[in-house]
C-alpha positions as CSV (number, residue, x, y, z in Angstrom):
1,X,-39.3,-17.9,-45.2
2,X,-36.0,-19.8,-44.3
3,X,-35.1,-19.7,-40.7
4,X,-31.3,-20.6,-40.2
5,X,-30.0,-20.9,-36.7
6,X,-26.4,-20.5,-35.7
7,X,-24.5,-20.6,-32.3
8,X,-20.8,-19.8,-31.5
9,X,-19.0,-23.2,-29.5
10,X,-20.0,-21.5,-26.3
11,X,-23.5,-22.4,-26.8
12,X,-25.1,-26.0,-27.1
13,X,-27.1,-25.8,-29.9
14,X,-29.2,-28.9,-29.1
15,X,-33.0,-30.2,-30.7
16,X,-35.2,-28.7,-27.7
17,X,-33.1,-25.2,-28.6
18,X,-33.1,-24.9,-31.8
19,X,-37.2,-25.5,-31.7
20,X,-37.6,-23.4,-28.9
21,X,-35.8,-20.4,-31.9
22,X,-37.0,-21.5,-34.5
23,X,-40.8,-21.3,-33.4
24,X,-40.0,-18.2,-31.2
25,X,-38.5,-16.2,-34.7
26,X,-41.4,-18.1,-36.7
27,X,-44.5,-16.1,-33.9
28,X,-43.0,-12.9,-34.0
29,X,-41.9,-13.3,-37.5
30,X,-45.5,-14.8,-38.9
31,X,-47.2,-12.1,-40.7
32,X,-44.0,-11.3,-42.7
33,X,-43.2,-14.6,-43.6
34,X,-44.3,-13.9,-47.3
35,X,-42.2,-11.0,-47.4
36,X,-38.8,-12.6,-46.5
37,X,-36.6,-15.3,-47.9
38,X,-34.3,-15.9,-45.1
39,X,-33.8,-15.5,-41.4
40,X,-30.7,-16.0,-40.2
41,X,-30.5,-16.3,-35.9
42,X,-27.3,-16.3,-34.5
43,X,-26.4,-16.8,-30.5
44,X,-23.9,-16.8,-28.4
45,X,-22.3,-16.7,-25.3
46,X,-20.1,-13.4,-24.5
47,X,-18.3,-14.1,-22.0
48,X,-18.4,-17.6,-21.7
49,X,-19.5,-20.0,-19.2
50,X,-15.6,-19.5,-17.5
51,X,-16.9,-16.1,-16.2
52,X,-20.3,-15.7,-16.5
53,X,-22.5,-12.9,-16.2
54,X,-25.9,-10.8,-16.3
55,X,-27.1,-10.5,-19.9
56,X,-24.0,-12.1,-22.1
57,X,-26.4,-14.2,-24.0
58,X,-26.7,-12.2,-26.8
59,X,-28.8,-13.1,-30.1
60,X,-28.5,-11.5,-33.4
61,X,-31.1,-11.7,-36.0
62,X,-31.0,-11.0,-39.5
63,X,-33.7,-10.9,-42.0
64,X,-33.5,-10.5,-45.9
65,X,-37.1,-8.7,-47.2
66,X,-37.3,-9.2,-50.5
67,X,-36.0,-6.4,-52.7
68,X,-35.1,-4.5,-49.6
69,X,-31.4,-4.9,-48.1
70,X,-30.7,-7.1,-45.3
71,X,-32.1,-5.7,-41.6
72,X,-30.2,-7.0,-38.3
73,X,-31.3,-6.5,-34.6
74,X,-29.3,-8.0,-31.4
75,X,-30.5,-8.1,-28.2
76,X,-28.2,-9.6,-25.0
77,X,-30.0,-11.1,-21.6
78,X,-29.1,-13.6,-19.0
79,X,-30.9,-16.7,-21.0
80,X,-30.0,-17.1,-24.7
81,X,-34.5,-18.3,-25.0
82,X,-34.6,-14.0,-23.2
83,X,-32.1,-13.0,-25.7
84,X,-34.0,-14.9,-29.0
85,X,-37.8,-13.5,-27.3
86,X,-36.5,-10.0,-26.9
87,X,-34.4,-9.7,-30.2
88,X,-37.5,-11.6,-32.2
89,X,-39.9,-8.8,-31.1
90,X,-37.7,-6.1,-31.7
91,X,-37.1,-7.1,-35.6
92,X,-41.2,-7.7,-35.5
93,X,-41.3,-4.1,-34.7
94,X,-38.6,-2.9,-37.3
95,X,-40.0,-5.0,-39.7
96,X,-43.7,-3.3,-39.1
97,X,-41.5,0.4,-39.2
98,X,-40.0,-0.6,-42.7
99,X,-43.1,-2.3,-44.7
100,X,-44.8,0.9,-43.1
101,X,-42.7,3.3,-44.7
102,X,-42.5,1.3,-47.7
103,X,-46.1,1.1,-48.3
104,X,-46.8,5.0,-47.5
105,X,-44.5,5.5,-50.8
């Protein structure tokens, strides 16, 4: 499983950040690494840091199972690490959803 991170220019995507994704998505992510060949994790900032607000950090994951089609979550907060923790566990739970329908087949 390939974990790709991405950020819009709003968003310093610095080494302590991108660990702190990467290893948050790789947790929640863990028992369906085997089952996925990429992860992509995009963040950003939507509204910028000229206006601010409550929950404009907003995270978008994608995941591609294999010989399924691509899933996607997103999940917005007030800290882009709230954002990643919140959108990781709500792919963990789509991903648990679709392997379970999957495997009832």
């Amino acid at each position: 499983m390939k974990i790709q991170v991405n950020s819009d220019n709003q968003i310093a995507m610095k080494a302590p950040l991108s660990t702190f994704v990467e290893g948050e998505v790789e947790r929640a992510l863990e028992r369906f690494k085997d089952r996925l060949t990429r992860v992509e994790v995009h963040v950003s900032d939507e509204n910028s840091a000229a206006k601010g607000g409550v929950a404009d950090k907003r995270c978008v994951i994608e995941t591609r199972p294999t010989g399924l089609n691509p899933l996607s979550v997103s999940d917005a907060a007030a800290t882009v690490e709230a954002a990643v923790t919140s959108a990781s566990n709500k792919m963990k739970r789509l991903l648990e959803t679709t392997f379970g329908k999957q495997a009832k087949k």
